[in-house]
Coordinates of C-alpha atoms in Angstrom, one line a residue:
X1 CA 89.0 -30.7 138.9
X2 CA 86.6 -31.6 136.1
X3 CA 84.6 -28.8 134.5
X4 CA 83.1 -30.2 131.3
X5 CA 83.0 -33.5 129.4
X6 CA 81.7 -34.1 125.9
X7 CA 81.4 -37.4 124.0
X8 CA 80.8 -37.5 120.3
X9 CA 79.6 -40.4 118.2
X10 CA 79.6 -43.0 121.0
X11 CA 77.1 -45.5 119.4
X12 CA 76.5 -47.0 122.8
X13 CA 74.4 -44.0 123.7
X14 CA 71.8 -44.4 120.9
X15 CA 69.6 -41.4 121.9
X16 CA 72.5 -38.9 122.0
X17 CA 74.8 -38.4 119.0
X18 CA 76.7 -35.9 121.3
X19 CA 76.7 -35.8 125.1
X20 CA 77.7 -32.6 126.7
X21 CA 77.9 -32.2 130.4
X22 CA 78.9 -29.3 132.6
X23 CA 80.4 -30.9 135.7
X24 CA 79.1 -29.2 138.9
X25 CA 80.9 -28.9 142.2
X26 CA 80.5 -31.5 144.8
X27 CA 78.9 -34.7 143.6
X28 CA 78.1 -35.3 139.9
X29 CA 76.2 -38.6 139.9
X30 CA 75.6 -40.6 136.7
X31 CA 72.5 -42.7 137.5
X32 CA 71.0 -45.5 135.4
X33 CA 70.3 -49.2 135.1
X34 CA 72.7 -52.1 134.5
X35 CA 74.3 -52.1 131.1
X36 CA 73.4 -48.5 130.3
X37 CA 77.0 -47.3 129.9
X38 CA 78.0 -45.9 133.3
X39 CA 81.4 -47.6 133.4
X40 CA 82.1 -46.7 129.8
X41 CA 81.6 -43.0 130.6
X42 CA 84.1 -43.1 133.5
X43 CA 86.5 -44.9 131.3
X44 CA 86.0 -42.3 128.5
X45 CA 86.9 -39.5 130.9
X46 CA 90.1 -41.2 132.0
X47 CA 91.1 -42.1 128.4
X48 CA 90.5 -38.6 127.3
X49 CA 92.8 -37.2 130.1
X50 CA 95.5 -40.0 130.0
X51 CA 95.2 -41.9 126.8
X52 CA 95.4 -45.1 128.8
X53 CA 93.0 -47.4 130.7
X54 CA 93.6 -50.2 133.2
X55 CA 93.7 -53.6 131.6
X56 CA 92.1 -56.6 133.5
X57 CA 94.8 -58.9 134.8
X58 CA 97.7 -56.5 134.1
X59 CA 99.7 -56.2 137.3
X60 CA 101.3 -52.9 138.2
X61 CA 105.1 -53.3 138.5
X62 CA 106.3 -49.8 137.7
X63 CA 104.8 -46.7 136.2
X64 CA 106.8 -46.8 133.0
X65 CA 106.1 -50.5 132.3
X66 CA 102.4 -50.1 133.1
X67 CA 102.1 -47.2 130.7
X68 CA 103.5 -49.3 127.9
X69 CA 101.8 -52.6 128.7
X70 CA 98.2 -51.3 128.7
X71 CA 98.5 -49.3 125.4
X72 CA 97.1 -52.0 123.1
X73 CA 94.2 -52.7 125.4
X74 CA 93.4 -48.9 125.6
X75 CA 93.6 -48.7 121.8
X76 CA 90.8 -51.2 121.4
X77 CA 88.7 -50.6 124.5
X78 CA 85.9 -48.7 122.7
X79 CA 85.4 -51.2 120.0
X80 CA 81.8 -52.4 120.2
X81 CA 80.9 -49.2 122.1
X82 CA 81.5 -47.2 118.9
X83 CA 80.1 -48.3 115.5
X84 CA 82.5 -49.1 112.7
X85 CA 81.4 -46.2 110.6
X86 CA 81.8 -43.8 113.6
X87 CA 85.4 -44.6 114.5
X88 CA 86.9 -41.5 112.9
X89 CA 84.2 -39.2 114.4
X90 CA 84.2 -40.6 117.9
X91 CA 86.1 -38.3 120.3
X92 CA 86.3 -37.3 123.9
X93 CA 86.5 -33.6 125.0
X94 CA 87.4 -32.7 128.6
X95 CA 88.0 -29.4 130.4
X96 CA 89.7 -29.6 133.8
X97 CA 92.0 -27.7 136.1
X98 CA 95.2 -28.9 137.9
X99 CA 96.1 -26.3 140.5
X100 CA 96.2 -23.0 138.7
X101 CA 96.3 -24.5 135.1
X102 CA 93.2 -25.0 133.0
X103 CA 93.3 -27.6 130.3
X104 CA 91.0 -28.2 127.3
X105 CA 91.7 -31.3 125.3
X106 CA 90.0 -33.4 122.5
X107 CA 91.2 -37.0 121.9
X108 CA 89.9 -39.5 119.3
X109 CA 88.5 -42.6 120.9
X110 CA 91.1 -44.8 119.2
X111 CA 94.1 -42.4 119.5
X112 CA 95.9 -43.2 122.8
X113 CA 99.1 -41.3 121.8
X114 CA 97.6 -38.3 119.9
X115 CA 95.4 -35.3 120.7
X116 CA 93.2 -33.6 118.1
X117 CA 93.3 -30.3 120.2
X118 CA 94.8 -29.1 123.4
X119 CA 95.1 -25.7 125.1
X120 CA 96.6 -24.7 128.4
X121 CA 95.2 -21.6 130.1
X122 CA 93.6 -20.6 126.8
X123 CA 96.8 -21.0 124.8
X124 CA 96.4 -23.6 122.0
X125 CA 99.2 -26.1 121.6
X126 CA 100.5 -26.4 118.0
X127 CA 101.9 -29.1 115.8
X128 CA 100.8 -32.5 114.6
X129 CA 98.6 -34.6 116.9
X130 CA 101.5 -36.5 118.3
X131 CA 103.5 -33.3 119.0
X132 CA 100.4 -31.8 120.7
X133 CA 100.1 -34.8 122.9
X134 CA 103.8 -34.6 123.9
X135 CA 103.5 -30.9 124.8
X136 CA 100.3 -31.7 126.8
X137 CA 102.2 -34.4 128.8
X138 CA 105.0 -32.0 129.6
X139 CA 102.5 -29.4 130.9
X140 CA 100.7 -32.0 133.0
X141 CA 104.0 -33.1 134.6
X142 CA 104.7 -29.5 135.6
X143 CA 101.2 -28.8 136.8
X144 CA 101.0 -31.9 139.0
X145 CA 104.5 -31.7 140.2
X146 CA 105.6 -35.3 139.2
X147 CA 108.7 -36.4 137.4
X148 CA 106.9 -38.1 134.4
X149 CA 103.5 -38.4 132.7
X150 CA 103.6 -42.1 133.7
X151 CA 103.5 -41.1 137.3
X152 CA 100.5 -38.9 136.6
X153 CA 98.8 -41.8 135.0
X154 CA 99.4 -43.9 138.1
X155 CA 97.8 -41.2 140.3
X156 CA 94.8 -40.8 138.0
X157 CA 94.1 -44.5 137.5
X158 CA 95.1 -45.9 140.9
X159 CA 94.4 -43.1 143.3
X160 CA 91.9 -40.7 141.8
X161 CA 89.8 -43.5 140.2
X162 CA 88.0 -46.5 141.6
X163 CA 86.6 -48.4 138.6
X164 CA 85.3 -51.8 137.6
X165 CA 88.7 -53.4 137.9
X166 CA 88.5 -53.1 141.7
X167 CA 92.2 -52.8 142.1
X168 CA 92.6 -52.7 145.9
X169 CA 95.5 -50.5 147.0
X170 CA 95.6 -52.0 150.5
X171 CA 96.3 -55.5 149.2
X172 CA 98.5 -54.7 146.1
X173 CA 102.0 -54.1 147.4
X174 CA 103.4 -52.6 144.3
X175 CA 100.6 -50.1 144.0
X176 CA 100.7 -49.2 147.6
X177 CA 104.4 -48.7 147.5
X178 CA 104.2 -46.3 144.6
X179 CA 101.4 -44.4 146.3
X180 CA 103.4 -43.9 149.5
X181 CA 106.5 -42.8 147.6
X182 CA 104.5 -40.2 145.7
X183 CA 102.5 -39.0 148.6
X184 CA 105.2 -38.9 151.3
X185 CA 108.5 -38.8 149.4
X186 CA 110.9 -36.0 149.9
X187 CA 111.0 -35.4 146.1
X188 CA 108.7 -36.9 143.5
X189 CA 111.9 -37.7 141.5
X190 CA 112.8 -40.1 144.3
X191 CA 109.7 -42.2 143.4
X192 CA 111.1 -42.7 139.9
X193 CA 114.5 -43.5 141.3
X194 CA 113.0 -46.0 143.8
X195 CA 111.1 -47.7 141.0
X196 CA 114.3 -48.1 138.9
X197 CA 116.3 -49.3 141.9
X198 CA 113.7 -51.9 142.8
X199 CA 113.4 -53.3 139.3
X200 CA 117.2 -53.4 139.0
X201 CA 117.5 -55.1 142.4
X202 CA 115.0 -57.7 141.3
X203 CA 116.9 -58.3 138.0
X204 CA 120.3 -58.5 139.8
X205 CA 118.9 -60.9 142.4
X206 CA 117.4 -63.1 139.6
X207 CA 120.8 -63.1 137.8
X208 CA 122.6 -64.1 141.0
X209 CA 120.1 -66.9 141.7
X210 CA 120.4 -68.2 138.1
X211 CA 124.2 -68.1 138.2
X212 CA 124.3 -69.9 141.6
X213 CA 121.9 -72.6 140.2
X214 CA 124.0 -73.0 137.1
X215 CA 127.2 -73.3 139.2
X216 CA 125.6 -76.0 141.4
X217 CA 124.5 -77.9 138.3
X218 CA 128.0 -77.7 136.8
X219 CA 129.5 -79.0 140.0
X220 CA 127.4 -82.1 139.7
X221 CA 128.7 -82.7 136.2
X222 CA 132.2 -81.8 137.3
X223 CA 132.1 -84.6 139.9
X224 CA 130.8 -87.1 137.3
X225 CA 133.1 -85.7 134.6
X226 CA 131.1 -87.4 131.9
X227 CA 129.7 -84.5 129.9
X228 CA 131.0 -81.2 128.7
X229 CA 128.2 -78.6 129.0
X230 CA 129.4 -75.9 126.7
X231 CA 126.0 -74.3 127.0
X232 CA 126.8 -73.2 130.6
X233 CA 129.2 -70.4 129.5
X234 CA 127.8 -66.9 130.2
X235 CA 128.0 -66.1 126.4
X236 CA 125.9 -69.2 125.4
X237 CA 123.4 -68.6 128.3
X238 CA 122.9 -65.1 126.8
X239 CA 122.5 -66.6 123.3
X240 CA 119.9 -69.1 124.7
X241 CA 118.0 -66.3 126.2
X242 CA 118.1 -64.4 123.0
X243 CA 116.8 -67.5 121.1
X244 CA 113.9 -68.0 123.6
X245 CA 113.0 -64.3 123.1
X246 CA 112.9 -64.7 119.4
X247 CA 110.7 -67.8 119.6
X248 CA 108.5 -66.2 122.2
X249 CA 108.0 -63.2 120.0
X250 CA 107.1 -65.4 117.0
X251 CA 104.5 -67.3 119.1
X252 CA 103.0 -64.0 120.2
X253 CA 102.8 -62.8 116.6
X254 CA 101.2 -66.1 115.4
X255 CA 98.6 -65.8 118.2
X256 CA 97.8 -62.2 117.1
X257 CA 97.5 -63.4 113.4
X258 CA 95.2 -66.2 114.4
X259 CA 93.0 -63.9 116.4
X260 CA 92.9 -61.3 113.6
X261 CA 92.1 -63.9 111.0
X262 CA 89.3 -65.4 113.1
X263 CA 87.8 -61.9 113.6
X264 CA 88.1 -61.2 109.9
X265 CA 86.4 -64.6 109.0
X266 CA 83.6 -63.8 111.4
X267 CA 83.1 -60.4 109.7
X268 CA 83.1 -62.0 106.3
X269 CA 80.5 -64.6 107.4
X270 CA 78.4 -61.8 108.8
X271 CA 78.7 -59.8 105.5
X272 CA 77.6 -62.9 103.6
X273 CA 74.6 -63.4 105.8
X274 CA 73.7 -59.7 105.5
X275 CA 74.0 -59.8 101.7
X276 CA 71.7 -62.8 101.6
X277 CA 69.2 -60.9 103.7
X278 CA 69.5 -57.9 101.3
X279 CA 68.8 -60.2 98.3
X280 CA 65.7 -61.6 100.1
X281 CA 64.5 -58.1 100.8
X282 CA 65.1 -57.0 97.2
X283 CA 63.1 -60.0 96.0
X284 CA 60.2 -59.2 98.3
X285 CA 60.2 -55.6 97.0
X286 CA 60.2 -56.8 93.4
X287 CA 57.3 -59.3 94.1
X288 CA 55.1 -56.7 95.7
X289 CA 55.8 -54.2 92.9
X290 CA 55.2 -56.8 90.2
X291 CA 51.9 -57.9 91.8
X292 CA 50.7 -54.4 92.0
X293 CA 51.8 -53.5 88.5
X294 CA 50.3 -56.7 87.0
X295 CA 46.9 -56.0 88.5
X296 CA 46.7 -52.2 87.9
X297 CA 48.3 -51.8 84.5
X298 CA 46.2 -50.1 81.7
X299 CA 43.6 -52.6 80.4
X300 CA 43.2 -50.7 77.2
X301 CA 46.8 -51.6 76.4
X302 CA 46.2 -55.4 76.6
X303 CA 46.3 -57.0 73.1
X304 CA 42.9 -58.7 73.3
X305 CA 41.2 -55.5 74.5
X306 CA 43.0 -53.1 72.1
X307 CA 42.5 -55.4 69.1
X308 CA 38.7 -55.8 69.9
X309 CA 38.2 -52.1 70.2
X310 CA 40.1 -51.3 67.0
X311 CA 38.3 -54.0 64.9
X312 CA 34.8 -53.4 66.3
X313 CA 34.4 -57.2 67.2
X314 CA 35.2 -59.3 70.3
X315 CA 38.4 -61.2 69.6
X316 CA 37.4 -63.8 72.2
X317 CA 33.9 -64.9 70.9
X318 CA 33.7 -63.1 67.5
X319 CA 30.6 -61.0 68.3
X320 CA 30.2 -57.7 66.5
X321 CA 28.3 -54.5 66.8
X322 CA 28.3 -51.2 68.7
X323 CA 26.7 -52.8 71.8
X324 CA 29.6 -55.3 72.0
X325 CA 32.3 -52.6 71.9
X326 CA 30.3 -50.4 74.3
X327 CA 30.1 -53.3 76.7
X328 CA 33.9 -53.8 76.6
X329 CA 34.5 -50.0 77.2
X330 CA 32.0 -50.0 80.1
X331 CA 33.7 -52.9 81.9
X332 CA 37.1 -51.3 81.4
X333 CA 35.9 -48.0 82.7
X334 CA 34.4 -49.7 85.8
X335 CA 37.9 -51.1 86.6
X336 CA 36.8 -54.6 86.2
X337 CA 38.2 -57.4 84.1
X338 CA 36.2 -57.6 80.8
X339 CA 36.7 -61.4 80.7
X340 CA 35.7 -62.5 84.2
X341 CA 34.2 -59.3 85.7
X342 CA 36.3 -59.4 88.8
X343 CA 37.0 -56.0 90.3
X344 CA 40.6 -54.8 90.1
X345 CA 42.5 -53.3 93.1
X346 CA 41.2 -50.0 94.5
X347 CA 43.4 -47.0 95.4
X348 CA 43.5 -48.1 99.0
X349 CA 45.0 -51.5 98.2
X350 CA 47.6 -49.8 96.0
X351 CA 48.5 -47.5 98.9
X352 CA 48.9 -50.6 101.1
X353 CA 51.3 -52.1 98.6
X354 CA 53.4 -48.9 98.4
X355 CA 53.5 -48.7 102.3
X356 CA 54.9 -52.3 102.3
X357 CA 57.4 -51.4 99.6
X358 CA 58.6 -48.4 101.7
X359 CA 58.9 -50.5 104.8
X360 CA 60.9 -53.1 103.0
X361 CA 63.1 -50.5 101.4
X362 CA 63.9 -49.0 104.9
X363 CA 64.8 -52.5 106.1
X364 CA 67.0 -52.9 103.0
X365 CA 68.8 -49.6 103.7
X366 CA 69.5 -50.6 107.3
X367 CA 71.0 -53.9 106.1
X368 CA 73.1 -52.2 103.5
X369 CA 74.5 -49.8 106.2
X370 CA 75.4 -52.9 108.3
X371 CA 77.1 -54.4 105.2
X372 CA 79.0 -51.2 104.7
X373 CA 80.1 -51.3 108.4
X374 CA 81.3 -54.9 108.0
X375 CA 83.2 -54.0 104.8
X376 CA 85.0 -51.1 106.6
X377 CA 85.8 -53.4 109.5
X378 CA 87.2 -56.0 107.1
X379 CA 89.4 -53.4 105.4
X380 CA 90.8 -52.4 108.8
X381 CA 91.3 -56.0 109.9
X382 CA 92.9 -57.0 106.6
X383 CA 95.5 -54.2 107.2
X384 CA 96.1 -55.6 110.6
X385 CA 96.5 -59.1 109.3
X386 CA 98.9 -58.0 106.6
X387 CA 101.0 -56.0 109.1
X388 CA 101.1 -59.0 111.5
X389 CA 102.0 -61.4 108.7
X390 CA 104.8 -59.1 107.6
X391 CA 106.1 -59.1 111.2
X392 CA 105.9 -62.9 111.3
X393 CA 107.9 -63.1 108.1
X394 CA 110.5 -60.7 109.4
X395 CA 110.7 -62.6 112.7
X396 CA 111.1 -65.9 110.9
X397 CA 114.0 -64.3 108.9
X398 CA 115.6 -63.3 112.2
X399 CA 115.3 -66.7 113.6
X400 CA 116.8 -68.3 110.5
X401 CA 119.7 -65.9 110.6
X402 CA 120.3 -66.5 114.3
X403 CA 120.3 -70.3 113.8
X404 CA 122.7 -70.1 110.9
X405 CA 125.0 -67.9 112.9
X406 CA 124.9 -70.1 116.0
X407 CA 124.7 -73.6 114.6
X408 CA 126.5 -75.1 117.6
X409 CA 123.8 -73.9 120.0
X410 CA 121.2 -76.3 118.5
X411 CA 123.4 -79.4 118.5
X412 CA 122.7 -82.1 121.1
X413 CA 125.3 -82.5 123.8
X414 CA 126.8 -85.9 123.6
X415 CA 129.0 -87.9 126.0
X416 CA 132.8 -87.4 126.2
X417 CA 135.4 -90.1 125.7
X418 CA 138.1 -90.9 128.2
X419 CA 140.7 -88.6 126.5
X420 CA 138.5 -85.6 126.8
X421 CA 137.7 -86.0 130.5
X422 CA 140.7 -83.9 131.6
X423 CA 139.7 -81.1 129.3
X424 CA 136.1 -81.4 130.5
X425 CA 137.1 -81.0 134.1
X426 CA 139.1 -77.8 133.2
X427 CA 136.1 -76.5 131.3
X428 CA 133.8 -77.2 134.2
X429 CA 136.1 -75.4 136.7
X430 CA 136.4 -72.4 134.4
X431 CA 132.6 -72.2 134.0
X432 CA 132.1 -72.5 137.8
X433 CA 134.5 -69.6 138.4
X434 CA 132.9 -67.4 135.9
X435 CA 129.4 -68.2 137.3
X436 CA 130.5 -67.5 140.8
X437 CA 132.0 -64.2 139.7
X438 CA 128.8 -63.3 137.9
X439 CA 126.8 -64.1 141.1
X440 CA 129.1 -62.1 143.4
X441 CA 129.2 -59.1 141.0
X442 CA 125.4 -59.1 140.8
X443 CA 125.0 -59.2 144.5
X444 CA 127.6 -56.5 145.1
X445 CA 125.6 -54.2 142.7
X446 CA 122.3 -55.3 144.4
X447 CA 123.6 -54.4 147.8
X448 CA 124.7 -50.9 146.7
X449 CA 121.2 -50.4 145.1
X450 CA 119.5 -51.7 148.3
X451 CA 121.5 -49.2 150.4
X452 CA 120.3 -46.4 148.1
X453 CA 116.7 -47.7 148.2
X454 CA 116.8 -47.9 152.0
X455 CA 117.9 -44.3 152.3
X456 CA 114.8 -43.3 150.2
X457 CA 112.6 -45.5 152.4
X458 CA 114.0 -44.0 155.5
X459 CA 113.1 -40.5 154.3
X460 CA 109.6 -41.7 153.3
X461 CA 109.1 -43.2 156.7
X462 CA 110.2 -39.9 158.4
X463 CA 107.9 -37.9 156.2
X464 CA 105.0 -40.2 157.0
X465 CA 105.7 -40.0 160.7
X466 CA 105.5 -36.2 160.4
X467 CA 102.2 -36.3 158.5
X468 CA 100.7 -39.3 160.3
X469 CA 98.3 -37.5 162.6
X470 CA 96.9 -35.4 159.8
X471 CA 96.7 -38.2 157.2
X472 CA 95.5 -40.9 159.6
X473 CA 92.8 -38.5 161.0
X474 CA 91.4 -38.0 157.5
X475 CA 91.4 -41.7 156.7
X476 CA 89.8 -42.8 160.0
X477 CA 87.0 -40.2 159.7
X478 CA 86.1 -41.5 156.3
X479 CA 86.6 -45.2 156.8
X480 CA 84.9 -45.3 160.3
X481 CA 81.9 -43.4 158.9
X482 CA 81.3 -46.4 156.6
X483 CA 82.5 -49.4 158.6
X484 CA 81.3 -48.2 162.1
X485 CA 84.3 -49.9 163.8
X486 CA 87.6 -48.7 165.3
X487 CA 90.1 -48.7 162.4
X488 CA 93.8 -48.0 162.3
X489 CA 96.7 -48.0 159.9
X490 CA 100.4 -48.7 160.6
X491 CA 103.3 -47.7 158.4
X492 CA 105.8 -50.6 158.1
X493 CA 109.2 -51.2 156.4
X494 CA 110.4 -54.7 155.6
X495 CA 113.5 -55.2 153.4
X496 CA 113.0 -53.2 150.3
X497 CA 109.3 -52.7 150.9
X498 CA 107.2 -49.9 152.5
X499 CA 103.6 -50.6 153.1
X500 CA 100.5 -49.8 155.3
X501 CA 99.0 -52.4 157.5
X502 CA 95.3 -52.1 158.2
X503 CA 93.8 -53.1 161.5
X504 CA 90.1 -53.2 162.6
X505 CA 89.2 -53.4 166.3
X506 CA 92.9 -53.9 167.0
X507 CA 93.3 -56.9 164.7
X508 CA 95.6 -56.8 161.6
X509 CA 93.8 -57.5 158.3
X510 CA 96.7 -58.4 156.0
X511 CA 94.6 -60.6 153.7
X512 CA 91.6 -59.5 151.5
X513 CA 89.5 -62.4 152.7
X514 CA 89.6 -61.1 156.3
X515 CA 87.1 -58.4 155.3
X516 CA 83.8 -58.6 153.6
X517 CA 83.5 -57.4 150.0
X518 CA 81.9 -54.2 150.8
X519 CA 84.4 -53.5 153.6
X520 CA 87.3 -54.1 151.2
X521 CA 85.9 -51.9 148.5
X522 CA 84.8 -48.9 150.6
X523 CA 87.8 -48.9 153.0
X524 CA 90.0 -48.8 149.9
X525 CA 88.0 -45.9 148.5
X526 CA 88.4 -44.2 151.9
X527 CA 92.2 -44.6 151.5
X528 CA 92.1 -43.0 148.1
X529 CA 90.1 -40.2 149.4
X530 CA 92.5 -39.6 152.2
X531 CA 95.5 -39.7 149.9
X532 CA 93.7 -37.3 147.5
X533 CA 92.8 -35.0 150.4
X534 CA 96.4 -35.1 151.6
X535 CA 98.2 -34.4 148.2
X536 CA 95.7 -32.1 146.5
X537 CA 94.6 -28.6 147.4
X538 CA 91.1 -28.1 148.7
X539 CA 88.6 -27.7 145.8
X540 CA 91.0 -29.0 143.1
X541 CA 90.6 -32.7 143.3
X542 CA 87.9 -34.9 141.6
X543 CA 87.6 -38.6 142.4
X544 CA 86.0 -40.9 139.7
X545 CA 84.1 -43.7 141.4
X546 CA 82.3 -46.5 139.6
X547 CA 80.3 -47.3 142.7
X548 CA 80.4 -51.0 143.7
X549 CA 76.9 -50.8 145.1
X550 CA 76.3 -54.4 144.3
X551 CA 78.4 -55.3 147.3
X552 CA 76.3 -53.3 149.7
X553 CA 73.4 -54.4 151.7
X554 CA 70.8 -52.0 153.0
X555 CA 72.6 -51.5 156.3
X556 CA 75.7 -50.1 154.6
X557 CA 74.1 -48.1 151.8
X558 CA 73.4 -45.0 153.9
X559 CA 76.9 -45.3 155.5
X560 CA 78.5 -45.2 152.0
X561 CA 76.5 -42.1 151.3
X562 CA 77.7 -40.5 154.5
X563 CA 81.4 -41.3 153.7
X564 CA 81.0 -39.8 150.2
X565 CA 79.3 -36.7 151.7
X566 CA 82.1 -36.3 154.2
X567 CA 84.7 -36.2 151.4
X568 CA 82.7 -33.5 149.6
X569 CA 82.3 -31.5 152.8
X570 CA 86.1 -31.3 152.9
X571 CA 86.0 -29.3 149.7
X572 CA 86.6 -32.1 147.1
X573 CA 84.5 -33.4 144.3
X574 CA 83.1 -36.7 143.1
X575 CA 82.1 -38.0 139.7
X576 CA 80.3 -41.2 140.5
X577 CA 78.0 -43.8 139.0
X578 CA 75.1 -45.5 140.7
X579 CA 72.2 -47.8 139.9
X580 CA 68.9 -46.1 140.5
X581 CA 67.9 -49.0 142.8
X582 CA 70.7 -48.0 145.3
X583 CA 68.3 -45.4 146.7
X584 CA 69.6 -45.3 150.3
X585 CA 73.1 -44.3 149.2
X586 CA 71.8 -41.6 146.8
X587 CA 69.2 -40.3 149.2
X588 CA 71.7 -40.1 152.0
X589 CA 74.1 -38.1 149.7
X590 CA 71.2 -35.9 148.5
X591 CA 70.1 -35.3 152.1
X592 CA 73.6 -34.1 153.1
X593 CA 74.7 -32.3 150.0
X594 CA 71.6 -30.7 148.6
X595 CA 71.1 -29.3 145.2
X596 CA 74.0 -26.9 145.5
X597 CA 76.5 -29.7 145.9
X598 CA 74.9 -32.6 144.0
X599 CA 73.7 -33.1 140.5
X600 CA 71.8 -36.1 139.3
X601 CA 72.3 -37.1 135.6
X602 CA 69.7 -39.4 134.3
X603 CA 71.5 -41.8 131.9
X604 CA 68.2 -43.6 131.1
X605 CA 67.6 -40.7 128.7
X606 CA 70.8 -41.4 126.8
X607 CA 70.1 -44.7 125.2
X608 CA 67.3 -47.0 124.1
X609 CA 66.2 -49.0 127.1
X610 CA 65.8 -52.8 126.9
X611 CA 62.5 -54.5 127.3
X612 CA 63.4 -55.4 130.9
X613 CA 64.4 -51.8 131.6
X614 CA 61.3 -50.4 129.9
X615 CA 59.1 -52.5 132.1
X616 CA 60.7 -50.8 135.2
X617 CA 60.6 -47.3 133.7
X618 CA 57.9 -46.1 136.1
X619 CA 59.9 -47.4 139.1
X620 CA 63.0 -45.6 137.8
X621 CA 61.1 -42.3 137.5
X622 CA 59.7 -42.7 141.1
X623 CA 63.2 -43.3 142.4
X624 CA 64.5 -40.3 140.5
X625 CA 61.7 -38.1 141.9
X626 CA 62.4 -39.2 145.5
X627 CA 66.1 -38.4 145.2
X628 CA 65.5 -35.0 143.5
X629 CA 62.9 -34.2 146.2
X630 CA 65.5 -34.9 148.9
X631 CA 67.9 -32.5 147.0
X632 CA 65.2 -29.8 147.0
X633 CA 64.4 -30.2 150.7
X634 CA 68.0 -29.9 151.6
X635 CA 68.1 -26.6 149.6
X636 CA 65.1 -25.3 151.6

């Protein structure tokens, strides 16, 4: 359960250098307009707790693999949301409880594997940031009751969060399978074992298929007896795989180098443009200052005036006498040009010039700050380029060493002569025997692993059957409150897979396209709510929902609000986002929850609104007032 969230130096929120929120029980709703940073806030909470965020397009295959695969994406997620000069200051602070343990953590926005501070039940964890993070992970594992922090990450990102990725548990078999193992398994350790068994089964089956394919190909060549394919021996196959991995890694590094160099070049171009802009501003400041100085400098100091006054005669026309000198002094004292009589600038025009100089100087300061940001960014990017280029050089060295060591691997395979055909046949037969043995050995191991996996699946199936009435009742109450149709779920086992089959009005809906977008999203949210209700103690679970209100029409807005309110009535909590224009959803929630169980956070006060948003400011305020009025009426 979340208690407090604080964000520091998130440049996206221009009006708040530090955002501090006490998270109330029930519904904590972040309300604003499009592009205001609602999704970023949900992501920041998850990053603070987990150090990881879901990457678009990254499929979930296992908890361990997913934790590793999304690290680089998570590391760079807040770039653009945090200014270059604020990177070291940007941090996320979260206080939350898991069962009886209260956590307080602070994580840098670009530090996925470190914690700047962590305490558990008021006891501060000590050590360097990485050690503190490791201790924190160990405590989390014990508090949640899972076998690894990677499993906790799965629960947080795929069950307790519905974000902009719109990962749909009902139609992603790997995600659903892991969910069922954790929710209904005999022992959370079995979920880890099942993952390892399944990945090993897949590798063994792949090895068996490859060996069988290679054996068939060799039989063709054996029948022809025209070529000797030395490359079909298991050892050479392994070497070829190693060579492909080396080449693939080099391609990956070259791609990263190209991307980093492009980004660095863009930054340097931007620096050049900004420096040009700074020079122009400096030139304008000098021009304004020079014009003012030229016209307001002391006339008595001008040579023609000072010489005339000292000699007692006009150095322009040669006239002499006290009346000539007095005339020059009079014109100078009247702040007029003694030669042409034109009035010189007044004090007000001098003030205007100074105001223009101040304004230009402010613009110059802003440009210089942006130049400094780009310089800092270039330094960071150059370090990345150097690191990648060093990795490329090392990878090229490895490839060269590999090629020297295995020269025969790169030679073209030629035809055999007649004398060698007999030897070739023997070689083919030996290779076929070896490949068949590899295939059979792989399948024997696969069958043993499948038996172990089926035992785990059987226990999960039995546990689900025992809990089906309770779990299904929760899910149906939530889902039917939204969809308004008879809905059911069936637990099924097929081969090495366990999964849930959704049916509506008695018809199975195995494909996403068999439901509308809003039905898919909110039925999937209902499933997460049901799982959360089933595995978490009442009052201890908080779901994070980046509400997909764009998929809702008016008919379903209030129904979505009823479903959310029903979840809260069961004693659980929501941190959700919503656009202010989704008034029916929010008003339904407000009407059912009231001020004691719902808090509205106006994100329009966090950042500078765009011109479009400003034009609708009055409409925003009216919508806010209506919802808050509903909250007050419920309280009465």
